[in-house]
PDB file of C-alpha atoms in Angstrom:
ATOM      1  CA  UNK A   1      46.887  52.875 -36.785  1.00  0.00           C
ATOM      2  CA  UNK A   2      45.559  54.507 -37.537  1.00  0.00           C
ATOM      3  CA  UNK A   3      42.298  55.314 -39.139  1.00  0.00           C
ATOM      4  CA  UNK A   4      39.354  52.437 -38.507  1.00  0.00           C
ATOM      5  CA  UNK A   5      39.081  49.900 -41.122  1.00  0.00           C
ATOM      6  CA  UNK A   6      36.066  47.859 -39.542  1.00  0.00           C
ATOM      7  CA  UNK A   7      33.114  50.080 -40.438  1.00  0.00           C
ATOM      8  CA  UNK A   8      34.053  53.460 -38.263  1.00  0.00           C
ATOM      9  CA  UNK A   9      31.891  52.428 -35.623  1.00  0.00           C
ATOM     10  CA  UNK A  10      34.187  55.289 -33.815  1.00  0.00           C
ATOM     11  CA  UNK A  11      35.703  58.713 -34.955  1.00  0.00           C
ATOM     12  CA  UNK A  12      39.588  58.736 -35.161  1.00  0.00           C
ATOM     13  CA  UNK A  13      42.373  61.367 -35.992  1.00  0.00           C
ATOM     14  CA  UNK A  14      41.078  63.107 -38.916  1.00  0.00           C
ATOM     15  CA  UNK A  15      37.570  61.709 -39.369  1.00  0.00           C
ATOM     16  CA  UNK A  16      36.613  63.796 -35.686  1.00  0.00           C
ATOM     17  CA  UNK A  17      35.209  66.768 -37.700  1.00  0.00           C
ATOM     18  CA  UNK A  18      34.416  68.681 -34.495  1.00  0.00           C
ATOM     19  CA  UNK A  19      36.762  72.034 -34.118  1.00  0.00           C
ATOM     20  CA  UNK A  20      37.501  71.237 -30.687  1.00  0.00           C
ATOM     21  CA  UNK A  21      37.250  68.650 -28.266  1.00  0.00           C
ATOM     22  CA  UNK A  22      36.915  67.461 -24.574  1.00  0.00           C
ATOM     23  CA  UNK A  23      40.279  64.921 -23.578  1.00  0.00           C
ATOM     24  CA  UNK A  24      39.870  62.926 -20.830  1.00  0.00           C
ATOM     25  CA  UNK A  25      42.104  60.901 -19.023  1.00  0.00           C
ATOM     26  CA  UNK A  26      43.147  59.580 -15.218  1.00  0.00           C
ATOM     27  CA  UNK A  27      44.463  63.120 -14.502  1.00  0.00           C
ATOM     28  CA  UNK A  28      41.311  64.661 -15.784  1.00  0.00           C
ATOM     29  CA  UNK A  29      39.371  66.612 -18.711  1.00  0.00           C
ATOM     30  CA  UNK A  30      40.297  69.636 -20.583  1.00  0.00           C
ATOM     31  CA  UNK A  31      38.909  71.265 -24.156  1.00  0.00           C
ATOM     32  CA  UNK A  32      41.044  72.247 -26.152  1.00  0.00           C
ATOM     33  CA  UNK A  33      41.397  72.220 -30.415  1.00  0.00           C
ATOM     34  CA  UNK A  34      40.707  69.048 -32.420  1.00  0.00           C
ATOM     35  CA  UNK A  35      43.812  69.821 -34.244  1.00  0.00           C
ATOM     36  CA  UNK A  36      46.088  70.581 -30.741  1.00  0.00           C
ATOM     37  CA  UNK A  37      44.653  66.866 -29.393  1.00  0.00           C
ATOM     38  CA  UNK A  38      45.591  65.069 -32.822  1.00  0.00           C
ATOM     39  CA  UNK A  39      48.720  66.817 -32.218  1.00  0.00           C
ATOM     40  CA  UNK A  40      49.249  65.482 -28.548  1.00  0.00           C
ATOM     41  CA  UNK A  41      48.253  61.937 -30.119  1.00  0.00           C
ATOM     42  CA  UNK A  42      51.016  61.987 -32.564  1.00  0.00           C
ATOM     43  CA  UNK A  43      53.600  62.963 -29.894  1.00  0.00           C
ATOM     44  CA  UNK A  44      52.477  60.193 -27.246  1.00  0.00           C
ATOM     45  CA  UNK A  45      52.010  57.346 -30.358  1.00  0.00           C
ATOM     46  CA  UNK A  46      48.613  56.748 -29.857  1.00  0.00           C
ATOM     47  CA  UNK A  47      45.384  57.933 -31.611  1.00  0.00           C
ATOM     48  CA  UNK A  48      42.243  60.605 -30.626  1.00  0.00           C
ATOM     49  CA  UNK A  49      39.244  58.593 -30.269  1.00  0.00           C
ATOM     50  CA  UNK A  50      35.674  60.092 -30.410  1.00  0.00           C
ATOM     51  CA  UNK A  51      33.771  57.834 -27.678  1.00  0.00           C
ATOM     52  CA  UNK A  52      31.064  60.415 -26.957  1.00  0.00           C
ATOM     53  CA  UNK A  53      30.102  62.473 -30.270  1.00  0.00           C
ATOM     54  CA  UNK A  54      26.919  63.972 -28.857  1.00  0.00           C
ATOM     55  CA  UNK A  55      28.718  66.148 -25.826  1.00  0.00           C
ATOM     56  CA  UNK A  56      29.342  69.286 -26.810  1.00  0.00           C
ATOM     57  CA  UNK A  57      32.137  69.520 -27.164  1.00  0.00           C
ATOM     58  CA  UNK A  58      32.531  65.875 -28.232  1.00  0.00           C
ATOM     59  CA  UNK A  59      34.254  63.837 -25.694  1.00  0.00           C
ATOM     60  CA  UNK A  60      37.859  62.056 -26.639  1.00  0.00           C
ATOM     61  CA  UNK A  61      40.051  59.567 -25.272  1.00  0.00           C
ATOM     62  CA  UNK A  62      44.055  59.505 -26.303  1.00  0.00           C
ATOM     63  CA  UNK A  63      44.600  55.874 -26.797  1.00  0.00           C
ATOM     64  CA  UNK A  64      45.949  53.165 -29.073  1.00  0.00           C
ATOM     65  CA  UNK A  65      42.489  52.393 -31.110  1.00  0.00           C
ATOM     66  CA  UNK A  66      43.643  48.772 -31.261  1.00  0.00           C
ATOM     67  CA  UNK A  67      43.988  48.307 -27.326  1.00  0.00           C
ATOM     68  CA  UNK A  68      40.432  50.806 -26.876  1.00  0.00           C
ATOM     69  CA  UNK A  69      38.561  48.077 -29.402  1.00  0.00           C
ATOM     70  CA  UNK A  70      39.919  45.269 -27.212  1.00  0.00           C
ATOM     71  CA  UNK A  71      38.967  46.940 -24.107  1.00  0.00           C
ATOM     72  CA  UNK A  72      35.474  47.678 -24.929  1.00  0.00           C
ATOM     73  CA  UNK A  73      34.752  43.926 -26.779  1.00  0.00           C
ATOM     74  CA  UNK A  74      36.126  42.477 -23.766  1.00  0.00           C
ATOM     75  CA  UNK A  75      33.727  44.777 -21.563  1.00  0.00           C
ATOM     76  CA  UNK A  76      30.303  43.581 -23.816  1.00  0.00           C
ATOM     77  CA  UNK A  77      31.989  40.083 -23.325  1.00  0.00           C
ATOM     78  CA  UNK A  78      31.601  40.636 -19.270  1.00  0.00           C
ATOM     79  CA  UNK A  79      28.127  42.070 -19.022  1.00  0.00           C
ATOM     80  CA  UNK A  80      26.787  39.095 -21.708  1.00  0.00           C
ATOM     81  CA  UNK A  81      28.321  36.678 -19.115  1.00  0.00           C
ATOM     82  CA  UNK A  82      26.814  38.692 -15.891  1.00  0.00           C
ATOM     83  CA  UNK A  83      23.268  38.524 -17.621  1.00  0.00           C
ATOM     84  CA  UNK A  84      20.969  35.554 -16.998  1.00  0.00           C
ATOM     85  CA  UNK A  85      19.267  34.486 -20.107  1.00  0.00           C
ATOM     86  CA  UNK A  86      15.561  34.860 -19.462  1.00  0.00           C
ATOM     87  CA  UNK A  87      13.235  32.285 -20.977  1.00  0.00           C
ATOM     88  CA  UNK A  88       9.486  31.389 -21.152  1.00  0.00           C
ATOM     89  CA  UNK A  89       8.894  27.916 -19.284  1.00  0.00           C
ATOM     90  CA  UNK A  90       5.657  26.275 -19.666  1.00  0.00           C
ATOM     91  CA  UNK A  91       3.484  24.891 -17.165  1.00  0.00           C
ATOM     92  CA  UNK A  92       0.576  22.846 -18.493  1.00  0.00           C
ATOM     93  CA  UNK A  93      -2.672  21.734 -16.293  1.00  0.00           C
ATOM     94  CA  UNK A  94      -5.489  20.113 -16.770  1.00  0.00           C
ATOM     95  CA  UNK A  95      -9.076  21.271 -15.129  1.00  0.00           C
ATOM     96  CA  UNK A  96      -9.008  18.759 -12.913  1.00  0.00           C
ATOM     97  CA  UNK A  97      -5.049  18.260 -12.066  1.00  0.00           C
ATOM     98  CA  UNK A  98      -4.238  15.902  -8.993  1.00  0.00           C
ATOM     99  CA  UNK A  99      -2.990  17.203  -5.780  1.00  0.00           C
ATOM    100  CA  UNK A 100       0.700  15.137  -6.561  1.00  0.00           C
ATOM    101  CA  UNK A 101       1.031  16.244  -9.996  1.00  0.00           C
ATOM    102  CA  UNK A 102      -0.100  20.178  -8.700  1.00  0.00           C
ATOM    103  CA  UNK A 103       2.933  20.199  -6.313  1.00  0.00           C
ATOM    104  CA  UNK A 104       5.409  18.363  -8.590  1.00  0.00           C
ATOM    105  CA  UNK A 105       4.862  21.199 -11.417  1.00  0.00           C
ATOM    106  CA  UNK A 106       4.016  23.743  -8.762  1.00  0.00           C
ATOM    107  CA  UNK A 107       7.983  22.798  -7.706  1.00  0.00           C
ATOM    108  CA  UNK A 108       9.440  23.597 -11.181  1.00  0.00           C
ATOM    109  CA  UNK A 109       7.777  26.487 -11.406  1.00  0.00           C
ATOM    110  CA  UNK A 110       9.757  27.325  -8.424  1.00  0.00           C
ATOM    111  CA  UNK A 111      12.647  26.195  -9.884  1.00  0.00           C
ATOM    112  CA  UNK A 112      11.976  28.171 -13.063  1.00  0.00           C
ATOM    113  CA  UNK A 113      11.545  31.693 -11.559  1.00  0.00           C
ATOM    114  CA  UNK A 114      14.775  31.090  -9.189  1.00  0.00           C
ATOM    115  CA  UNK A 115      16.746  31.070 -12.288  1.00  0.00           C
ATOM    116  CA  UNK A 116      15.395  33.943 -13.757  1.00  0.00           C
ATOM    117  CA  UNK A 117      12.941  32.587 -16.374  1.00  0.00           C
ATOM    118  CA  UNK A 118       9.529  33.583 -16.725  1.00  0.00           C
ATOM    119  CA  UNK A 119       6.517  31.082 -16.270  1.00  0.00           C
ATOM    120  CA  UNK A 120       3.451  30.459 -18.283  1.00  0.00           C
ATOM    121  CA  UNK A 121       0.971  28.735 -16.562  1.00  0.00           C
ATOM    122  CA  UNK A 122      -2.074  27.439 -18.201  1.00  0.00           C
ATOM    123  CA  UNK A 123      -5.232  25.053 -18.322  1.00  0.00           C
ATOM    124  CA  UNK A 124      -6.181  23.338 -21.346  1.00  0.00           C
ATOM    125  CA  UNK A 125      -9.688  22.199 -21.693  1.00  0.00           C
ATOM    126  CA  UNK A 126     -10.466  19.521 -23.885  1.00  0.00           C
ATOM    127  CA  UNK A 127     -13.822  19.030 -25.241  1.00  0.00           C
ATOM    128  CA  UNK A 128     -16.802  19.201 -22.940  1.00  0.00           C
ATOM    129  CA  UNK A 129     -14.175  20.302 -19.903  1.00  0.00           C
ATOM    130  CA  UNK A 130     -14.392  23.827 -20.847  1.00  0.00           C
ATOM    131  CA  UNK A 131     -17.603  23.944 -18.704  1.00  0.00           C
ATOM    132  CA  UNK A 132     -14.826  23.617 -15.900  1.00  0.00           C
ATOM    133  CA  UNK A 133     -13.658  27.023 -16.816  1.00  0.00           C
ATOM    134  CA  UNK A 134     -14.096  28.171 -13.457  1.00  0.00           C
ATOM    135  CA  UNK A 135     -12.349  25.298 -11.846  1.00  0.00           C
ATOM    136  CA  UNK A 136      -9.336  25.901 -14.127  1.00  0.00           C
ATOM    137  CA  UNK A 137      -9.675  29.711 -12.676  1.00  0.00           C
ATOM    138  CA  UNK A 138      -9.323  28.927  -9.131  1.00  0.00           C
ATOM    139  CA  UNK A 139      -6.429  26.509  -9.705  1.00  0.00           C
ATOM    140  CA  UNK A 140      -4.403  29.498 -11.802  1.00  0.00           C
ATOM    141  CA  UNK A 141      -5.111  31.606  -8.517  1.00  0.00           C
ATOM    142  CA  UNK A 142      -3.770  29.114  -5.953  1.00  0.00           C
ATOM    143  CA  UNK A 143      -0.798  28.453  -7.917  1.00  0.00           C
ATOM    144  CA  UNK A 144      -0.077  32.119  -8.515  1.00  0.00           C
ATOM    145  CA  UNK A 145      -0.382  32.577  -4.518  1.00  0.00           C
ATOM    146  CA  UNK A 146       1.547  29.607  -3.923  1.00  0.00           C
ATOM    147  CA  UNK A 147       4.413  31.261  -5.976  1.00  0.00           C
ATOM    148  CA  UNK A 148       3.994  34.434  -4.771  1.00  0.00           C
ATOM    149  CA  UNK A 149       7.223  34.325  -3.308  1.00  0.00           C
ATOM    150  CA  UNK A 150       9.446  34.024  -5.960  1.00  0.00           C
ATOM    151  CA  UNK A 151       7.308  35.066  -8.538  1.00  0.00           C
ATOM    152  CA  UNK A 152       5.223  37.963  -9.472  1.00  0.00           C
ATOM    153  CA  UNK A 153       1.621  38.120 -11.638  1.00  0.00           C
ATOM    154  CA  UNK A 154       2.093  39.547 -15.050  1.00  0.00           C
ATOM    155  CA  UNK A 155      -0.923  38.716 -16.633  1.00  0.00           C
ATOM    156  CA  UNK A 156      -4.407  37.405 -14.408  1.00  0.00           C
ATOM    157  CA  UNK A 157      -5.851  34.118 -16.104  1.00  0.00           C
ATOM    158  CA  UNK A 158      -7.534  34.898 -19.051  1.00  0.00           C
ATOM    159  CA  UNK A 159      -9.616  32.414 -21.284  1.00  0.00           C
ATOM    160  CA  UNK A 160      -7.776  32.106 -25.109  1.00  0.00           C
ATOM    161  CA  UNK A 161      -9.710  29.648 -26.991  1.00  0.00           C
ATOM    162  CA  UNK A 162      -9.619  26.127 -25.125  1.00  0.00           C
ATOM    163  CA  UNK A 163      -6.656  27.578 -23.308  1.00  0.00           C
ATOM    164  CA  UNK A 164      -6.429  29.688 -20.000  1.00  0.00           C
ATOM    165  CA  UNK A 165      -3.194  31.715 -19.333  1.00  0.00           C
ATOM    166  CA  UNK A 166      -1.610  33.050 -16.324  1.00  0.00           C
ATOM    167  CA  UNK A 167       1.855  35.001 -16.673  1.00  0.00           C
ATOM    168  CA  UNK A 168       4.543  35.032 -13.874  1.00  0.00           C
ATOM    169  CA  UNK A 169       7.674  37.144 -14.036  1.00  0.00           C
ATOM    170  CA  UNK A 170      10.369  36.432 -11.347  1.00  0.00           C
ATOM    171  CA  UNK A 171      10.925  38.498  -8.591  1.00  0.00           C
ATOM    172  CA  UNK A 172      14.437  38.212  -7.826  1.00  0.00           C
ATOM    173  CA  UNK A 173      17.062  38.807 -10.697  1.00  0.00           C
ATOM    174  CA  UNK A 174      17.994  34.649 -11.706  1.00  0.00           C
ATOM    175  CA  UNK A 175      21.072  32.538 -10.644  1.00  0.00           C
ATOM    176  CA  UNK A 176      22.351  30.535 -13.431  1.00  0.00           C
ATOM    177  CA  UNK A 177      21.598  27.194 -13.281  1.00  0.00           C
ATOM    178  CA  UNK A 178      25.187  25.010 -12.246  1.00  0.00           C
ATOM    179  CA  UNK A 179      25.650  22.273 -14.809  1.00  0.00           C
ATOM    180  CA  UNK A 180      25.202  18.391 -13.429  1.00  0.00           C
ATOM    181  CA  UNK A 181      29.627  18.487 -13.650  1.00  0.00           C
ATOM    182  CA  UNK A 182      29.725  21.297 -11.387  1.00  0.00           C
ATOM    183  CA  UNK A 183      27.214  20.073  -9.085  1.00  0.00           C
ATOM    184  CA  UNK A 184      29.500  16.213  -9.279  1.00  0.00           C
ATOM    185  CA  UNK A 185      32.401  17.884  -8.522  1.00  0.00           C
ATOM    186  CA  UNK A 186      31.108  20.303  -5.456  1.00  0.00           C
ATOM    187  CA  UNK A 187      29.365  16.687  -4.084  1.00  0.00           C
ATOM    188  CA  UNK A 188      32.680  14.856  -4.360  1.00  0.00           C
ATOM    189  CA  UNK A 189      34.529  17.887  -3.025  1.00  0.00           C
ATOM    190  CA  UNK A 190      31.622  17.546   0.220  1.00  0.00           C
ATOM    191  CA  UNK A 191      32.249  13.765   0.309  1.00  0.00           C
ATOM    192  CA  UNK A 192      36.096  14.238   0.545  1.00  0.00           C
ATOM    193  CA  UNK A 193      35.874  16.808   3.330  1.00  0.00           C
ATOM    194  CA  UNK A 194      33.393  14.747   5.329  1.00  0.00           C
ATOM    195  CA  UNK A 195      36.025  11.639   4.897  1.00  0.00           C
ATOM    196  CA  UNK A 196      38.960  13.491   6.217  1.00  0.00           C
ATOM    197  CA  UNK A 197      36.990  14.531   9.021  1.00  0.00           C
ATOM    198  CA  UNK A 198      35.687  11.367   9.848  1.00  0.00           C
ATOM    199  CA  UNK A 199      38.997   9.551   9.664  1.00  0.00           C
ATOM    200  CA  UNK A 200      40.409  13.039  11.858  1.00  0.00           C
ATOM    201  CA  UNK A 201      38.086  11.614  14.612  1.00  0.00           C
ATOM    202  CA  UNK A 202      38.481   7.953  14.525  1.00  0.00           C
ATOM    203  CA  UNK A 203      42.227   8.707  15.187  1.00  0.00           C
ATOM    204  CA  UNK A 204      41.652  11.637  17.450  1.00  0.00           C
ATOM    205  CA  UNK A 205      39.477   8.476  19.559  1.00  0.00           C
ATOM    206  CA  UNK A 206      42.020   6.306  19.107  1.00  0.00           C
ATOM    207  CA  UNK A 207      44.741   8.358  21.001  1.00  0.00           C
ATOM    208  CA  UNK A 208      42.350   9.754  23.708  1.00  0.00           C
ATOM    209  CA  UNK A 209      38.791   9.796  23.473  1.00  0.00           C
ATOM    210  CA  UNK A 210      36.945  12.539  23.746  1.00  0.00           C
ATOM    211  CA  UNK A 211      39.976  13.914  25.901  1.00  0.00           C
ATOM    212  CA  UNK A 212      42.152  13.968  22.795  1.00  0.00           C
ATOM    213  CA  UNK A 213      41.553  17.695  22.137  1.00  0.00           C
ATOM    214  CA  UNK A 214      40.853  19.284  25.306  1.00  0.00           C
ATOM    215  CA  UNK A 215      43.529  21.148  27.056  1.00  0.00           C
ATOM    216  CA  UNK A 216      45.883  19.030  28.906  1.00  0.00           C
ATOM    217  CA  UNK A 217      43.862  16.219  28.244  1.00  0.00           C
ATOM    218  CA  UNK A 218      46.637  13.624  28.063  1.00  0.00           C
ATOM    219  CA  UNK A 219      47.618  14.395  31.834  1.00  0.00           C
ATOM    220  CA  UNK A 220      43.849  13.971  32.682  1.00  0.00           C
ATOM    221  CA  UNK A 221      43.621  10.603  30.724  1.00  0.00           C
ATOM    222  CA  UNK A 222      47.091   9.365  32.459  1.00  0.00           C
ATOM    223  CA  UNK A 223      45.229  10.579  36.066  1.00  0.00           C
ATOM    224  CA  UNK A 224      42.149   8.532  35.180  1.00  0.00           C
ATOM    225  CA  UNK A 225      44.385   5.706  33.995  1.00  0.00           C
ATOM    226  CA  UNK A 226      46.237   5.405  37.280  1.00  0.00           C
ATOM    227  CA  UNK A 227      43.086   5.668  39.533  1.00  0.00           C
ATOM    228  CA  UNK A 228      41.964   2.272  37.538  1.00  0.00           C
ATOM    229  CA  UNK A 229      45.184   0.753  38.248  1.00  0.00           C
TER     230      UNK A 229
END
């Protein structure tokens, strides 16, 4: 390799215009010349990468660039897959929402906010309702405090046109969501254990009872067997 051909999103061999660097390794650091380290790179096959330019002196790795571009694309790749996409869910009210259809969207919200999303809450008043501004209010604040474990208030309700908002941000970091295959499988999995554990006990009754796995339980079912007889 040996120079980058993908945009020199990294210093390597000659392009490192720093008169001496930093080399570190798994047996430590040590400064020494730029042209000393290319040197050293040439001998061991690989290449002198610049992976910290702003260290004084700049900071360099001796590695195949190749295998360092893999290594660090396959590091982004691990974080994306560690993060938990954060969204915006919606929550929509009306001034004068039911008590069943309060709980049933008070239990997505839950829902929402365990996975990590943010929540936006709101009451839309429609026509001559918006004299039940104050209504719509109160219902914001009880939700809020009935979420107030799992989420946290970004924003108090505030009146925006016919619409008012309230803004909840999750408390905990989010747990991505297991798709409905996952969850089939993991149910069947349950299903199959609790079969095998049945049928375990039917024949465990079968051969003794409830003496089947005690300790020396055959000799006391054979004892209570010859007192019948």
């Amino acid at each position: 390799m040996k120079n980058d051909k993908k945009g020199n999103q990294y210093r390597v061999n000659e392009l490192i215009r720093a008169r001496e660097v930093r080399i570190v390794g798994d047996g430590g650091s040590s400064v020494m010349p730029t042209r000393e380290a290319l040197d050293m790179a040439r001998q061991q096959g690989v290449d002198l990468v610049e992976i910290s330019p702003n260290a004084n002196p700049p900071v360099c790795r001796l590695i195949d660039y190749s295998k360092f571009l893999y290594q660090q694309k396959k590091r982004a790749k691990e974080m994306k897959q560690k993060q938990v996409k954060q969204e915006i869910k919606e929550i929509r009210f009306g001034p004068q929402t039911d008590e069943h259809d309060y709980n049933f969207k008070l239990k997505h919200a839950k829902e929402f906010l365990e996975e990590g999303n943010k929540v936006r809450a709101y009451v839309f008043f429609k026509g001559r309702s918006i004299l039940f501004k104050e209504q719509g209010e109160v219902l914001l604040l009880r939700f809020a405090n009935d979420l107030e474990e799992y989420g946290k208030v970004e924003q108090m309700p505030s009146l925006e046109g016919k619409k008012m908002f309230l803004y909840l941000s999750p408390k905990k970091a989010g747990v991505a969501k297991k798709s409905q295959q996952k969850r089939d499988r993991e149910r069947d999995e349950a299903e199959a254990k609790a079969e095998v554990a049945k049928q375990a006990e039917t024949e465990a009754a079968a051969k003794g009872g409830i003496f089947a796995n005690v300790k020396g339980g055959d000799e006391i079912l054979a004892k209570l067997k010859g007192e019948e007889d």
